[in-house]
Short mmCIF file of C-alpha atoms in Angstrom, two decimals:
data_model
loop_
_atom_site.label_atom_id
_atom_site.label_comp_id
_atom_site.label_asym_id
_atom_site.label_seq_id
_atom_site.Cartn_x
_atom_site.Cartn_y
_atom_site.Cartn_z
CA UNK A 98 16.47 -1.54 29.16
CA UNK A 99 14.14 -2.77 26.08
CA UNK A 100 15.72 -0.73 22.80
CA UNK A 101 13.75 1.84 20.91
CA UNK A 102 13.49 2.09 17.05
CA UNK A 103 16.93 4.65 15.90
CA UNK A 104 14.15 7.61 14.97
CA UNK A 105 12.42 7.73 18.66
CA UNK A 106 8.58 8.27 17.79
CA UNK A 107 7.26 11.30 19.38
CA UNK A 108 3.51 11.14 18.21
CA UNK A 109 0.81 9.23 17.31
CA UNK A 110 1.45 10.22 12.94
CA UNK A 111 5.55 8.88 13.39
CA UNK A 112 4.09 5.25 15.00
CA UNK A 113 1.68 5.24 11.24
CA UNK A 114 4.48 6.44 9.16
CA UNK A 115 6.90 3.64 10.66
CA UNK A 116 4.40 0.89 10.90
CA UNK A 117 3.19 1.16 7.96
CA UNK A 118 6.35 1.27 6.11
CA UNK A 119 7.43 -2.17 8.09
CA UNK A 120 4.12 -2.93 6.97
CA UNK A 121 4.77 -2.42 3.14
CA UNK A 122 8.04 -3.98 3.39
CA UNK A 123 6.17 -7.34 4.31
CA UNK A 124 8.08 -7.09 7.84
CA UNK A 125 5.05 -6.66 10.12
CA UNK A 126 2.50 -8.99 8.32
CA UNK A 127 -1.24 -9.14 8.49
CA UNK A 128 -2.41 -11.45 11.46
CA UNK A 129 0.60 -9.98 13.83
CA UNK A 130 -1.02 -7.98 17.14
CA UNK A 131 -0.56 -4.49 18.26
CA UNK A 132 0.07 -4.56 21.81
CA UNK A 133 -0.15 -1.28 23.60
CA UNK A 134 1.95 -1.88 25.96
CA UNK A 135 4.72 -3.38 23.00
CA UNK A 136 4.26 -0.50 20.84
CA UNK A 137 4.44 1.61 23.98
CA UNK A 138 7.84 0.25 24.84
CA UNK A 139 9.37 -0.19 21.30
CA UNK A 140 8.54 3.71 20.22
CA UNK A 141 9.08 4.86 23.29
CA UNK A 142 5.71 6.60 23.82
CA UNK A 143 2.88 6.86 26.23
CA UNK A 144 -0.63 4.36 25.41
CA UNK A 145 -2.27 6.70 24.52
CA UNK A 146 -0.05 7.98 21.80
CA UNK A 147 -0.70 4.08 20.56
CA UNK A 148 -3.76 4.45 21.00
CA UNK A 149 -4.46 7.28 18.50
CA UNK A 150 -2.02 5.65 16.37
CA UNK A 151 -4.19 2.29 15.91
CA UNK A 152 -7.59 4.01 16.14
CA UNK A 153 -5.61 6.00 12.38
CA UNK A 154 -4.83 2.87 11.31
CA UNK A 155 -8.02 0.95 11.93
CA UNK A 156 -9.97 4.06 10.43
CA UNK A 157 -7.24 3.66 7.01
CA UNK A 158 -7.41 -0.27 6.96
CA UNK A 159 -4.85 -1.24 8.70
CA UNK A 160 -5.58 -1.86 11.80
CA UNK A 161 -8.17 -4.19 12.70
CA UNK A 162 -9.61 -3.32 16.71
CA UNK A 163 -11.14 -6.08 18.17
CA UNK A 164 -13.39 -5.70 21.50
CA UNK A 165 -11.32 -7.65 24.32
CA UNK A 166 -8.94 -8.44 22.56
CA UNK A 167 -6.69 -5.74 21.18
CA UNK A 168 -5.45 -4.24 17.69
CA UNK A 169 -3.95 -7.13 14.69
CA UNK A 170 -2.70 -5.97 11.68
CA UNK A 171 -5.64 -6.54 9.27
CA UNK A 172 -5.91 -9.43 7.34
CA UNK A 173 -8.10 -9.87 4.58
CA UNK A 174 -9.27 -13.26 3.63
CA UNK A 175 -8.66 -14.65 0.02
CA UNK A 176 -12.37 -13.53 -1.07
CA UNK A 177 -11.23 -9.89 0.02
CA UNK A 178 -8.24 -10.00 -1.63
CA UNK A 179 -9.95 -10.82 -4.36
CA UNK A 180 -12.85 -7.50 -3.75
CA UNK A 181 -10.03 -5.32 -3.32
CA UNK A 182 -8.71 -5.45 -7.40
CA UNK A 183 -11.59 -6.57 -8.22
CA UNK A 184 -13.14 -3.61 -7.61
CA UNK A 185 -10.06 -1.29 -8.03
CA UNK A 186 -10.41 -2.86 -11.75
CA UNK A 187 -13.72 -1.83 -12.06
CA UNK A 188 -12.73 1.91 -10.93
CA UNK A 189 -9.23 2.53 -11.89
CA UNK A 190 -9.32 2.11 -15.79
CA UNK A 191 -11.40 4.17 -16.17
CA UNK A 192 -10.18 7.25 -13.86
CA UNK A 193 -6.81 6.33 -15.85
CA UNK A 194 -8.68 8.13 -18.56
CA UNK A 195 -10.19 10.77 -17.63
CA UNK A 196 -6.62 11.03 -16.06
CA UNK A 197 -5.52 10.66 -19.62
CA UNK A 198 -7.37 13.73 -21.28
CA UNK A 199 -6.98 15.74 -18.31
CA UNK A 200 -3.15 16.08 -17.80
CA UNK A 201 -0.76 19.04 -17.65
CA UNK A 202 3.00 18.30 -18.55
CA UNK A 203 3.47 19.60 -14.74
CA UNK A 204 1.22 16.58 -13.93
CA UNK A 205 3.44 15.01 -16.32
CA UNK A 206 6.62 15.82 -14.37
CA UNK A 207 4.73 15.12 -11.16
CA UNK A 208 4.54 11.05 -12.06
CA UNK A 209 7.44 11.10 -13.61
CA UNK A 210 9.04 11.93 -10.52
CA UNK A 211 7.11 9.53 -8.50
CA UNK A 212 8.77 6.56 -10.76
CA UNK A 213 11.97 8.28 -10.71
CA UNK A 214 11.85 8.13 -6.48
CA UNK A 215 10.41 4.31 -6.84
CA UNK A 216 13.48 3.57 -8.94
CA UNK A 217 16.01 4.34 -6.64
CA UNK A 218 14.02 3.19 -3.59
CA UNK A 219 14.26 -0.52 -5.08
CA UNK A 220 18.19 0.18 -6.69
CA UNK A 221 18.20 0.63 -2.48
CA UNK A 222 16.60 -2.30 -1.30
CA UNK A 223 14.05 -0.58 -0.38
CA UNK A 224 10.76 -2.38 -1.20
CA UNK A 225 8.90 -1.56 1.33
CA UNK A 226 9.05 2.42 0.09
CA UNK A 227 9.17 1.73 -3.17
CA UNK A 228 5.41 -0.30 -2.79
CA UNK A 229 4.19 2.63 -0.84
CA UNK A 230 5.81 4.92 -3.89
CA UNK A 231 4.31 3.18 -6.38
CA UNK A 232 0.50 3.25 -4.61
CA UNK A 233 1.25 6.67 -4.36
CA UNK A 234 1.52 6.97 -8.00
CA UNK A 235 -2.29 5.75 -8.34
CA UNK A 236 -3.99 8.08 -5.97
CA UNK A 237 -1.95 10.46 -7.98
CA UNK A 238 -3.50 9.71 -11.38
CA UNK A 239 -7.50 9.87 -9.73
CA UNK A 240 -6.58 12.92 -8.91
CA UNK A 241 -5.38 14.54 -11.85
CA UNK A 242 -8.56 12.85 -13.05
CA UNK A 243 -9.82 15.70 -11.12
CA UNK A 244 -11.96 12.57 -8.65
CA UNK A 245 -11.79 13.96 -5.09
CA UNK A 246 -14.28 10.60 -4.23
CA UNK A 247 -12.68 8.50 -5.78
CA UNK A 248 -9.26 9.17 -5.53
CA UNK A 249 -9.78 8.83 -1.38
CA UNK A 250 -11.54 5.53 -1.80
CA UNK A 251 -8.77 4.13 -4.80
CA UNK A 252 -6.55 5.18 -1.78
CA UNK A 253 -7.92 3.18 0.80
CA UNK A 254 -8.40 0.76 -1.96
CA UNK A 255 -4.20 0.52 -2.36
CA UNK A 256 -3.83 -0.03 1.87
CA UNK A 257 -5.15 -2.78 2.07
CA UNK A 258 -3.97 -4.28 -1.53
CA UNK A 259 -0.30 -3.81 0.25
CA UNK A 260 -1.85 -6.59 2.66
CA UNK A 261 -3.15 -8.36 0.23
CA UNK A 262 0.18 -8.64 -1.32
CA UNK A 263 2.17 -8.93 1.93
CA UNK A 264 -0.47 -12.57 2.26
CA UNK A 265 -0.06 -13.63 -1.33
CA UNK A 266 2.02 -11.90 -3.76
CA UNK A 267 4.29 -15.46 -5.03
CA UNK A 268 6.62 -13.29 -6.73
CA UNK A 269 8.30 -10.24 -4.61
CA UNK A 270 10.98 -9.11 -7.72
CA UNK A 271 8.27 -8.51 -9.87
CA UNK A 272 7.68 -4.27 -9.08
CA UNK A 273 10.97 -4.56 -10.16
CA UNK A 274 9.93 -6.36 -13.23
CA UNK A 275 6.87 -3.80 -14.23
CA UNK A 276 6.77 -1.68 -17.03
CA UNK A 277 3.37 -0.61 -16.50
CA UNK A 278 3.75 2.94 -15.06
CA UNK A 279 6.24 4.30 -17.64
CA UNK A 280 3.71 3.00 -20.33
CA UNK A 281 0.84 4.93 -18.37
CA UNK A 282 2.86 8.18 -17.94
CA UNK A 283 3.34 7.92 -22.22
CA UNK A 284 0.12 7.69 -22.47
CA UNK A 285 -0.26 10.82 -20.07
CA UNK A 286 2.22 12.63 -21.70
CA UNK A 287 -0.24 12.32 -25.20
CA UNK A 288 -3.77 12.24 -23.53
CA UNK A 289 -4.08 9.39 -24.49
CA UNK A 290 -7.55 7.88 -23.06
CA UNK A 291 -8.08 4.69 -25.31
CA UNK A 292 -4.32 3.43 -24.27
CA UNK A 293 -4.13 4.59 -20.46
CA UNK A 294 -7.40 2.86 -19.92
CA UNK A 295 -6.42 -0.06 -22.01
CA UNK A 296 -3.05 -0.69 -19.93
CA UNK A 297 -4.35 0.25 -16.36
CA UNK A 298 -6.91 -3.01 -17.34
CA UNK A 299 -3.67 -4.66 -18.10
CA UNK A 300 -1.90 -3.48 -15.37
CA UNK A 301 -3.92 -4.66 -13.21
CA UNK A 302 -4.87 -8.11 -14.18
CA UNK A 303 -0.20 -8.43 -14.29
CA UNK A 304 -0.86 -8.44 -10.65
CA UNK A 305 -3.48 -10.31 -9.59
CA UNK A 306 -1.09 -12.74 -11.49
CA UNK A 307 0.92 -12.58 -9.26
CA UNK A 308 -0.76 -13.54 -6.56
CA UNK A 309 -1.60 -16.94 -5.42
CA UNK A 310 -5.12 -17.02 -3.87
CA UNK A 311 -5.07 -20.37 -2.64
CA UNK A 312 -2.83 -20.41 0.99
CA UNK A 313 -0.88 -17.74 3.77
CA UNK A 314 1.96 -17.59 5.39
CA UNK A 315 2.21 -18.56 9.58
CA UNK A 316 4.41 -15.37 11.15
CA UNK A 317 6.25 -15.57 13.72
CA UNK A 318 8.45 -13.25 14.36
CA UNK A 319 6.86 -10.92 16.99
CA UNK A 320 6.80 -7.46 16.49
CA UNK A 321 10.29 -5.98 18.33
CA UNK A 322 12.39 -8.20 15.87
CA UNK A 323 10.07 -7.25 12.50
CA UNK A 324 10.44 -3.67 13.91
CA UNK A 325 14.49 -3.55 15.44
CA UNK A 326 15.47 -6.42 13.31
#
């Protein structure tokens, strides 16, 4: 009998959560095929549930569904990788400025908790969870800025960024070295829009500097090994 995950999935949302975490954790890499039968066997669910999960991930940009070929973890090209961060560099500094103007003590406390959870994940050697929390920090800034449309767009860009990082990041320990979120938190605490805007620009430039936009890795690990290993 084939193994299933220790925490068996009972819904499409469970599968989305497990696969998304695996992508963030760089265990399931861009370009990997997501066979409906294999995913169903691994999680112990029907193909109908698997299809719902894959469609949801495709809507979020994490999965590409190709006619007559099936579903694959999306694999952004070098051009797309540059574009993702170029768009973030256009949007997020202004969003950080607006957030700094509006941030309340409750907002600052929430962001502080995000950072604490991120550091706890790193201390527990859960880099994928730390990356997910790091992305959520950026989405939360857009919420504080009260920019609903941009918040949704930034959420999609953050998801694409996780794929870009999985493919092109040169230094995996860079997440531990960044103090940008702490500096941004101080700018929000002091309602300093100029500082928040400048810090966000620098933070995104630093992220891009850690990408090797010249080569990608070939992935040979099976989906089962990636999820159960």
